[in-house]
CSV table of C-alpha atoms and ligand atoms in Angstrom, one decimal:
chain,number,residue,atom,x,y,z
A,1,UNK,CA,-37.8,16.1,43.4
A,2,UNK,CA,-38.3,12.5,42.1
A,3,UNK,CA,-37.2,10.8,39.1
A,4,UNK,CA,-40.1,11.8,36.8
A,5,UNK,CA,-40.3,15.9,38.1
A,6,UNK,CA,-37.0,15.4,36.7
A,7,UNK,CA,-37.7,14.2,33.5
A,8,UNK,CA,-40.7,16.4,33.0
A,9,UNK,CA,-38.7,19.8,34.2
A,10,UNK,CA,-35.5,18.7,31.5
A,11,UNK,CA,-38.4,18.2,28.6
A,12,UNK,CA,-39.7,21.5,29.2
A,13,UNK,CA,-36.4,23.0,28.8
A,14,UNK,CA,-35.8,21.4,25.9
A,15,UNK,CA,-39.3,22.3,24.7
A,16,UNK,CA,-38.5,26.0,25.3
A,17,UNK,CA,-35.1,25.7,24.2
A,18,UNK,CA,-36.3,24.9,20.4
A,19,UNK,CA,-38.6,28.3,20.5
A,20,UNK,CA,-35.0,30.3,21.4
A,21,UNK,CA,-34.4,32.6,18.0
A,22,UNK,CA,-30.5,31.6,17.0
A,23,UNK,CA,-30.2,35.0,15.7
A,24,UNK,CA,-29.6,37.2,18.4
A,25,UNK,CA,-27.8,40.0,16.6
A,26,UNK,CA,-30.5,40.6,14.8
A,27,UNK,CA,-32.6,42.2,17.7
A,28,UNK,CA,-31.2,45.8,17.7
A,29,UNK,CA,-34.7,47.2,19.8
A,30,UNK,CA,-33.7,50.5,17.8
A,31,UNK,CA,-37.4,50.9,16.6
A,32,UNK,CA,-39.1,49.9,19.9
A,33,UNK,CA,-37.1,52.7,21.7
A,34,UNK,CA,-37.3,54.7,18.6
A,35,UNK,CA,-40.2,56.8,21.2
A,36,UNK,CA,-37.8,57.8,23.7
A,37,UNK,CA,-36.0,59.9,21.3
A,38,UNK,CA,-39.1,61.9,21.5
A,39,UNK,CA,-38.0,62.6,25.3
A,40,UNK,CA,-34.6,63.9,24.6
A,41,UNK,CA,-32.2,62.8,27.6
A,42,UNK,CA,-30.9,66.4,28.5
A,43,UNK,CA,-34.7,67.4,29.3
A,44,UNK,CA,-35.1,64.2,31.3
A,45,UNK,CA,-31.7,65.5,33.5
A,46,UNK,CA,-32.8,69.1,33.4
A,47,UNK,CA,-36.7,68.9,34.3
A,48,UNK,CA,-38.1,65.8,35.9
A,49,UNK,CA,-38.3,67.5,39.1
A,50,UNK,CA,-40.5,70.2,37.1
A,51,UNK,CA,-42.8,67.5,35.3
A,52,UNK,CA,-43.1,65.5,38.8
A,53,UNK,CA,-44.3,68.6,40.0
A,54,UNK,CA,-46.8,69.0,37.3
A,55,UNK,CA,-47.8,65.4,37.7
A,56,UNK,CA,-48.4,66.2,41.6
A,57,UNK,CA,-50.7,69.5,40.8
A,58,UNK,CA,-52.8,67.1,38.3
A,59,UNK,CA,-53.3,65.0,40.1
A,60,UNK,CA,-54.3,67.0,43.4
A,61,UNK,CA,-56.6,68.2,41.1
A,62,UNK,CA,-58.9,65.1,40.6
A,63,UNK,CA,-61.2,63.8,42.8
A,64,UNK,CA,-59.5,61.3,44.4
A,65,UNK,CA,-59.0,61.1,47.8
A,66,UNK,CA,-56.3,63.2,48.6
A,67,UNK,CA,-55.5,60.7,51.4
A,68,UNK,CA,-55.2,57.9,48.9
A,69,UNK,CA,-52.1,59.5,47.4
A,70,UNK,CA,-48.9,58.0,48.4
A,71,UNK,CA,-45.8,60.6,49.4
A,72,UNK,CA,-44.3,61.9,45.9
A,73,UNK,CA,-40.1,63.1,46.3
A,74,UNK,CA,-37.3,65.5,44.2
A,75,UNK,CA,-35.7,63.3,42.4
A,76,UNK,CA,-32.5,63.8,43.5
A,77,UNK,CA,-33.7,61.8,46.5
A,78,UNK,CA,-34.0,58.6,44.1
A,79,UNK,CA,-31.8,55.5,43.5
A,80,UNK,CA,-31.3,52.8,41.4
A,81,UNK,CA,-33.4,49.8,42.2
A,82,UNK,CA,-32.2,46.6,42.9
A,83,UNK,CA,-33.6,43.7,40.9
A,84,UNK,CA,-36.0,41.2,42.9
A,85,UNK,CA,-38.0,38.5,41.7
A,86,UNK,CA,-37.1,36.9,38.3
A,87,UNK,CA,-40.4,34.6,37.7
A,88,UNK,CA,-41.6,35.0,34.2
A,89,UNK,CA,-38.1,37.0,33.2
A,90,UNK,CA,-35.3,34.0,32.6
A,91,UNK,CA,-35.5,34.4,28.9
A,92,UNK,CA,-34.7,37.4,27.2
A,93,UNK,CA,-37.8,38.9,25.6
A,94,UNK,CA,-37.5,39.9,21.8
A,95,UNK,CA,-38.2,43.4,21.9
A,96,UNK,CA,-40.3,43.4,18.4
A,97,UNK,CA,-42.3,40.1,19.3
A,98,UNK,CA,-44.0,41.8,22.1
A,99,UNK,CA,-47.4,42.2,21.9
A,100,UNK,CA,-49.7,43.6,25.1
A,101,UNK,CA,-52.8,41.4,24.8
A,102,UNK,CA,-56.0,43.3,26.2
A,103,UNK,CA,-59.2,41.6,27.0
A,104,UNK,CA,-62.5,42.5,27.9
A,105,UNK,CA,-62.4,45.6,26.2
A,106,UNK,CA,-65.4,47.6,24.9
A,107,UNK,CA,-66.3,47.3,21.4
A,108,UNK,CA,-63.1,45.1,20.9
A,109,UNK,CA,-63.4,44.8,17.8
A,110,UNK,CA,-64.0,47.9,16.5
A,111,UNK,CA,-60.4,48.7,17.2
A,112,UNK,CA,-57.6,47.9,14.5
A,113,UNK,CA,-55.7,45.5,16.9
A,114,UNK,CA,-58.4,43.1,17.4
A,115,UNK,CA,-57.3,40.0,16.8
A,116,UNK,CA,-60.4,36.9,17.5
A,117,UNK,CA,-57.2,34.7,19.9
A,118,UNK,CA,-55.0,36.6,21.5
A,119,UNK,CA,-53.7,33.9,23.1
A,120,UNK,CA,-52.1,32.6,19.7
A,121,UNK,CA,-49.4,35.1,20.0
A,122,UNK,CA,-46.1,33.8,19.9
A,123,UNK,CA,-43.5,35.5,21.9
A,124,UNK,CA,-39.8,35.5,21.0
A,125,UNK,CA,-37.1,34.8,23.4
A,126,UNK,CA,-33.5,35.2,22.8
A,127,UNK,CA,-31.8,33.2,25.2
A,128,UNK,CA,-31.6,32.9,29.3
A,129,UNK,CA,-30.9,36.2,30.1
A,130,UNK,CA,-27.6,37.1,31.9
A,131,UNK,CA,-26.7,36.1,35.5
A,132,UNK,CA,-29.4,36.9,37.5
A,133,UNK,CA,-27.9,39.0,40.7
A,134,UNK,CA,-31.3,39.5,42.4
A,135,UNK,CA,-33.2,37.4,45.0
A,136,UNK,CA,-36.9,36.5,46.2
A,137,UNK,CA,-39.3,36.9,48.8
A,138,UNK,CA,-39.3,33.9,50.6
A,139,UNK,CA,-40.6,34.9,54.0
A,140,UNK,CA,-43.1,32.7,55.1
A,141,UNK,CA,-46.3,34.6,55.3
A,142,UNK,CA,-48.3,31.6,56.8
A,143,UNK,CA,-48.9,32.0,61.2
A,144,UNK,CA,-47.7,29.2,63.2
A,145,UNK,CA,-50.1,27.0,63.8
A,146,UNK,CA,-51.8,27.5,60.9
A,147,UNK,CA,-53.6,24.6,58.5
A,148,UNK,CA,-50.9,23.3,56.0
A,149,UNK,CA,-52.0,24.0,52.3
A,150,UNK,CA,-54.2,21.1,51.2
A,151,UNK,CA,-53.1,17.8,49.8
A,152,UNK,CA,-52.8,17.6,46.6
A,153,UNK,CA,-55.3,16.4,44.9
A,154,UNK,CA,-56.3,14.8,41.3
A,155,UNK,CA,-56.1,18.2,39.6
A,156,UNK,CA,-52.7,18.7,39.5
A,157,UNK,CA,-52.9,15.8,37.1
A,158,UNK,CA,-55.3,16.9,35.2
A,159,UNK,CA,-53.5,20.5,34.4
A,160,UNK,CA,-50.6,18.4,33.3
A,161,UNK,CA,-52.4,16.5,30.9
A,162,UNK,CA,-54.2,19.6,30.0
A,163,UNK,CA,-50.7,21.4,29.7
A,164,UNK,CA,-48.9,18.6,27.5
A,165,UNK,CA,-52.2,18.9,25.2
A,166,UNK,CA,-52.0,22.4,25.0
A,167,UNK,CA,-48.3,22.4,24.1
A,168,UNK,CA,-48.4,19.8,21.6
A,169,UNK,CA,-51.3,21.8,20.4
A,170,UNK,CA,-49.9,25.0,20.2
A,171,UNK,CA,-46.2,24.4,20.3
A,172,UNK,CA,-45.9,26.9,22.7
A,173,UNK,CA,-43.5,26.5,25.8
A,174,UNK,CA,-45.0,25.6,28.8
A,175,UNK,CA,-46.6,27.6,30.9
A,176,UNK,CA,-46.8,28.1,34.6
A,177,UNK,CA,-43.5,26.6,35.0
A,178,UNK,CA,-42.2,28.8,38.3
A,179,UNK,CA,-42.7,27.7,42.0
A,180,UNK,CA,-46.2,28.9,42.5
A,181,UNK,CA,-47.5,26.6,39.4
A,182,UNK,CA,-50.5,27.8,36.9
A,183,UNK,CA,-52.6,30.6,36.9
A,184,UNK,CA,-56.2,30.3,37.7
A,185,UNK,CA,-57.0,32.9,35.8
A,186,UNK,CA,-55.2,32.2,32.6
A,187,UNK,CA,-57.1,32.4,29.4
A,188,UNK,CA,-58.5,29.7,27.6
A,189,UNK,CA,-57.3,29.0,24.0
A,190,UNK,CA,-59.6,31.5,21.5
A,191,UNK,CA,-60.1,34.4,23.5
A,192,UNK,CA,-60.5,37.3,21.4
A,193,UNK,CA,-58.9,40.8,22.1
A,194,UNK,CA,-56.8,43.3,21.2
A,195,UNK,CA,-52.6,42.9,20.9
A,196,UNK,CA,-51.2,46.1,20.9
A,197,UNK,CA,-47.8,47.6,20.0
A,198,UNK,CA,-45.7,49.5,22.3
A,199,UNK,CA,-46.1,52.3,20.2
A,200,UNK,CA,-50.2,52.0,21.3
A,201,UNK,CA,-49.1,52.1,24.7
A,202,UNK,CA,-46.3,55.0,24.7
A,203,UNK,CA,-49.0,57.5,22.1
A,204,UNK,CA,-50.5,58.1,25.9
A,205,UNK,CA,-49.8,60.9,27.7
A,206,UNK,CA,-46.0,60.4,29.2
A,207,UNK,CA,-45.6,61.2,33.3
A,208,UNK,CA,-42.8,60.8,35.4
A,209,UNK,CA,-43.4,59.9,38.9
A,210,UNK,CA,-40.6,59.7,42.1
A,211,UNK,CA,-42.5,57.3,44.7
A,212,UNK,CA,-40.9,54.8,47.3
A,213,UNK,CA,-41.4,51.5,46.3
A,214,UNK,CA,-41.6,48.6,49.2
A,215,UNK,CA,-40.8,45.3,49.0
A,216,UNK,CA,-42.5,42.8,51.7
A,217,UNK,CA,-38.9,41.9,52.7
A,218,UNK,CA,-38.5,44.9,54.7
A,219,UNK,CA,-36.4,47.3,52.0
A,220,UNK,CA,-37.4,50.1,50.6
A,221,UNK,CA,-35.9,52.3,47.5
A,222,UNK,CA,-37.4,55.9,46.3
A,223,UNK,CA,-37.4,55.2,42.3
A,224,UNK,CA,-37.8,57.8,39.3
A,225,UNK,CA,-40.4,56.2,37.2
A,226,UNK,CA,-41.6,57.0,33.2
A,227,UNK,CA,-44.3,56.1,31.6
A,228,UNK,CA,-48.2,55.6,31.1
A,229,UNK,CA,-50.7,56.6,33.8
A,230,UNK,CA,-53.2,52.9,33.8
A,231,UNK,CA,-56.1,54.8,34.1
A,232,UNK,CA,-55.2,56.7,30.8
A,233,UNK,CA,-54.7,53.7,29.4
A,234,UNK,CA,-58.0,52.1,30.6
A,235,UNK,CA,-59.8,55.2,29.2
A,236,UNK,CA,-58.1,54.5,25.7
A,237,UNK,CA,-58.9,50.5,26.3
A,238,UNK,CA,-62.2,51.0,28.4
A,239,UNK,CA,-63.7,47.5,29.6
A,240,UNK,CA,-66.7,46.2,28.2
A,241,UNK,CA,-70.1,46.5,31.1
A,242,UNK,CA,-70.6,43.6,32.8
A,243,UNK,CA,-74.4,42.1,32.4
A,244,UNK,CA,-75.4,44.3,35.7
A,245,UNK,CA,-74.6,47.2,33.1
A,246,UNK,CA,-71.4,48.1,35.3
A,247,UNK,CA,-67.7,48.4,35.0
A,248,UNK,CA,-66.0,44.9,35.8
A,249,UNK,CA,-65.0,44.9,39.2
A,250,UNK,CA,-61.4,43.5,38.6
A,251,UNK,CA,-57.6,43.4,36.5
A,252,UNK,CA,-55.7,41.3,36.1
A,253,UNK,CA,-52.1,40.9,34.4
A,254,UNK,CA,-49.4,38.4,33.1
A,255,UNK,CA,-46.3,37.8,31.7
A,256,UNK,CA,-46.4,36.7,28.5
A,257,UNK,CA,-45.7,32.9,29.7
A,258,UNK,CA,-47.7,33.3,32.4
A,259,UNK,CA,-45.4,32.6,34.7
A,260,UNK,CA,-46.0,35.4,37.1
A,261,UNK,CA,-49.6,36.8,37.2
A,262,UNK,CA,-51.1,39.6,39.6
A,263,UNK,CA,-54.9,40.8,40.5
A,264,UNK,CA,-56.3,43.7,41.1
A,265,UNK,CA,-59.8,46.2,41.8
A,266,UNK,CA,-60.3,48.2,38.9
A,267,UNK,CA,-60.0,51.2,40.7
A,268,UNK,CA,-56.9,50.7,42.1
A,269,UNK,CA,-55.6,50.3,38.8
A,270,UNK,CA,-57.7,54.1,38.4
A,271,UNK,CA,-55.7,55.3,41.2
A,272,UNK,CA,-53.9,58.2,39.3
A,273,UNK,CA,-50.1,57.0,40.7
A,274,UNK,CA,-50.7,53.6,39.2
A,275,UNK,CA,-48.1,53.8,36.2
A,276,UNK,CA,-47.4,51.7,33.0
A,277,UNK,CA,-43.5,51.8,33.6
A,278,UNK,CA,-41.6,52.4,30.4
A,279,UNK,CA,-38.5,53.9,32.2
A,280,UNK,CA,-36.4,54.3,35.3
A,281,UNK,CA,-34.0,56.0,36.8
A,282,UNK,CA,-34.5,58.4,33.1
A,283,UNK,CA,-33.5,55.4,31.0
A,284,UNK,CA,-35.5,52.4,29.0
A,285,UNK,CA,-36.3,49.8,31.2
A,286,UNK,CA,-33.8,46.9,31.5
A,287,UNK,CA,-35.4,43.2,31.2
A,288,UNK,CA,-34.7,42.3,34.5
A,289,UNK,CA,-36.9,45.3,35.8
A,290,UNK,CA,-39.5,44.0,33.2
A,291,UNK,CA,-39.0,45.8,29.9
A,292,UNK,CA,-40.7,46.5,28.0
A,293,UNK,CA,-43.7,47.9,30.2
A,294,UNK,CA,-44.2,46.7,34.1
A,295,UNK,CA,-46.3,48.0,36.6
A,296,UNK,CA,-45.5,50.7,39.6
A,297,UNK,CA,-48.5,51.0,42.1
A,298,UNK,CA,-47.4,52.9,45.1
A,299,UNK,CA,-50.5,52.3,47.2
A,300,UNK,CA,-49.1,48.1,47.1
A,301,UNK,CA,-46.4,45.9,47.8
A,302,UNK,CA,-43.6,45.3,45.3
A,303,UNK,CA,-44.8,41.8,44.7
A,304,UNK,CA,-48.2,43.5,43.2
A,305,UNK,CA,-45.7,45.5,40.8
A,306,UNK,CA,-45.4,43.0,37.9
A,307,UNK,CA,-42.4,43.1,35.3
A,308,UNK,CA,-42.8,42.6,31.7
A,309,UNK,CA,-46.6,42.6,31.6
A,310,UNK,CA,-47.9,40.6,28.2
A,311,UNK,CA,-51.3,40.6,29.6
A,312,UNK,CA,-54.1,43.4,30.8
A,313,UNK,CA,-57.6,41.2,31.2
A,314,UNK,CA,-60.7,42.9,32.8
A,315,UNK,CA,-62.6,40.4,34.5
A,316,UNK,CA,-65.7,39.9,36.8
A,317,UNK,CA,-64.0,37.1,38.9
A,318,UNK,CA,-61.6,37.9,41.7
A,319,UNK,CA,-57.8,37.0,39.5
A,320,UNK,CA,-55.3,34.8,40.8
A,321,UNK,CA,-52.4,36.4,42.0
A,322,UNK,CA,-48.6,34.7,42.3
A,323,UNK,CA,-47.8,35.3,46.2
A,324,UNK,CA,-51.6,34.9,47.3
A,325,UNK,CA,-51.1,31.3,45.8
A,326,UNK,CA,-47.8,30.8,48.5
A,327,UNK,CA,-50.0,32.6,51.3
A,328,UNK,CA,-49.2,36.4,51.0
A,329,UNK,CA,-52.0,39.2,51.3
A,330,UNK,CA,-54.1,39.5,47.8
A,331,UNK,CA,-54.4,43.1,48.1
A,332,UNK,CA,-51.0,44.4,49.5
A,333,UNK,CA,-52.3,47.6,50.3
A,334,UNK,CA,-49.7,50.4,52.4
B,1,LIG,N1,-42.5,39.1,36.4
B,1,LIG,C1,-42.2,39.3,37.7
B,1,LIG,N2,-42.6,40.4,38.3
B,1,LIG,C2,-42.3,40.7,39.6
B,1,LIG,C3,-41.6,39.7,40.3
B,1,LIG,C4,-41.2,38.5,39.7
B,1,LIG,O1,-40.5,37.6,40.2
B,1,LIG,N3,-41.5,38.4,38.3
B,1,LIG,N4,-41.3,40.0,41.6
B,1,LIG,C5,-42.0,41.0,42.3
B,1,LIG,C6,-41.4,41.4,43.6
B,1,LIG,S1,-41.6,40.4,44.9
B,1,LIG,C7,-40.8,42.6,43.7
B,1,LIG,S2,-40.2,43.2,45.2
B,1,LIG,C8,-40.6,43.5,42.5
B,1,LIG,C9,-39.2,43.9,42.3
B,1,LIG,O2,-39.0,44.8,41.2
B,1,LIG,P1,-37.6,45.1,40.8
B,1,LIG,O3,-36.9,43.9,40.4
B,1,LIG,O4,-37.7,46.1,39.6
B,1,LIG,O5,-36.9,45.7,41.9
B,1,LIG,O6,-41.1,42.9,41.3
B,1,LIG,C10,-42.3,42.2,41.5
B,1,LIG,N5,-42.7,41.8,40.1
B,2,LIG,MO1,-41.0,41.7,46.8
């Protein structure tokens, strides 16, 4: 890297460094996990097997596909998964200064967590979180032979200047700052929504689910998830019709920096295994798997499965999506 990436990656440390909350002991989390009490932890030892039965008969029950279901196990057959892929995560999140923004919902602001900019949230961190022991799909997805990714052009440029406008703006920290750069589909400054508590997103219906989850590497894990089915919560937060009086055809989702960003079909995000994880392995989620709420889609990839979600946008045009920006697949499918 030259002289002035240098410069410019040390000022927007120090830029994030002077949004770090000093008081760190003052973040107990108590009332964010204050829900899980609900869920005592002997039932969680004694009957997950039962309710991920229940969860099976559901949803054999719908009218999806049947073949569209990916294989369900006991969950004595699950394991603790390992942590991969820390974009968006190096700062600890403050548990009480998160806020799910939700655009493009229907009759937004009829609901009591409309808000007209959503992106004028400010998020809290702590600190960089503790050593990071995981690692990163690097494989290169490009064929030999293949066209090299364009030369950069002039709009690099012009999303820096943009960027250092926005920041002096908004005295936000930087966004965009990991390898695969700046969402295409971030939002623009005044974009109305809703930003909803966890406790808006836990009042769903709870299911447990034991799926394998794959990771593009080649490794594999069978994981004991918790949490929210999507497509309950798209029926709580339904999206607005599009002009052509239809559903929009697409989600997409961010971390609260936007640092790691994911896209998908609406309907996969209907798919009744696709989960709003709360918990795994029968315990809160830990920051590094994306706490408080990440995604677990079983019919995708692992890099589809994005930690610590701060965004859920319903959108018309195809998202951007992290690893499709560094060559991989867009949909992921298994
Ligand atoms: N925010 C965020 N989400 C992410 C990633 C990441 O780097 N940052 N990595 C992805 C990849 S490549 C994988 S395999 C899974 C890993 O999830 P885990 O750390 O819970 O095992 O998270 C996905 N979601
Ligand atoms: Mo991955």
């Amino acid at each position: 890297m030259n002289g002035n990436d240098e410069v410019k990656k040390a000022s927007a440390r120090r830029t994030r460094r002077s949004f770090l909350v000093a008081a760190a002991g003052a973040v107990g989390g108590y009332e964010f996990y204050r829900w899980i009490d609900r869920a005592p932890s002997d039932e969680l030892l004694q009957e997950p097997l039962r309710k991920a039965l229940n969860f099976n008969a559901a949803v054999s029950r719908t009218i999806f596909d049947e073949r569209g279901m990916t294989p369900t196990y006991p969950v004595s057959k699950s394991s603790e998964l390992r942590v991969n892929g820390n974009y968006g995560l190096k700062q600890a999140l403050v548990p009480e200064s998160y806020r799910l923004q939700v655009v493009g919902v229907d009759q937004a602001k009829s609901f009591a967590q409309y808000t007209d900019d959503v992106t004028a949230w400010d998020y809290k961190y702590v600190a960089e979180q503790g050593k990071y022991e995981g690692h990163d799909t690097k494989v290169a997805p490009r064929a030999e032979g293949a066209a090299a990714a364009p030369a950069p052009n002039i709009l690099p440029a012009f999303a820096a200047a943009m960027e250092e406008y926005r920041k002096a703006q908004m005295q936000k920290p930087a966004r965009g700052q990991e390898e695969a750069g700046l969402s295409d589909s971030g939002l623009a400054p005044h974009t109305p929504g809703l930003l909803l508590t966890m406790n808006d997103v836990t009042k769903l219906p709870r299911h447990e689910l034991v799926t394998q989850f794959k990771c593009i590497e080649g490794w594999s894990e069978i994981v004991h998830w918790g949490g929210v089915r999507l497509k309950d919560f798209i029926a709580a937060y339904p999206p607005a019709k599009n002009a052509q009086g239809k559903p929009p055809k697409y989600v997409y989702m961010e971390t609260p920096n936007g640092d790691y960003y994911c896209g998908f079909e609406l309907r996969e995000c209907e798919h009744p295994q696709s989960l709003l994880v709360t918990e795994m392995t029968g315990r809160p989620l830990t920051q590094w798997h994306g706490a408080p709420l990440r995604l677990h889609m079983p019919i995708k990839y692992g890099y589809k499965q994005i930690k610590r979600i701060g965004l859920i946008a319903y959108t018309d045009d195809k998202p951007d999506d992290y690893w499709t920006k560094l060559g991989y697949d867009w949909y992921a499918g298994l």
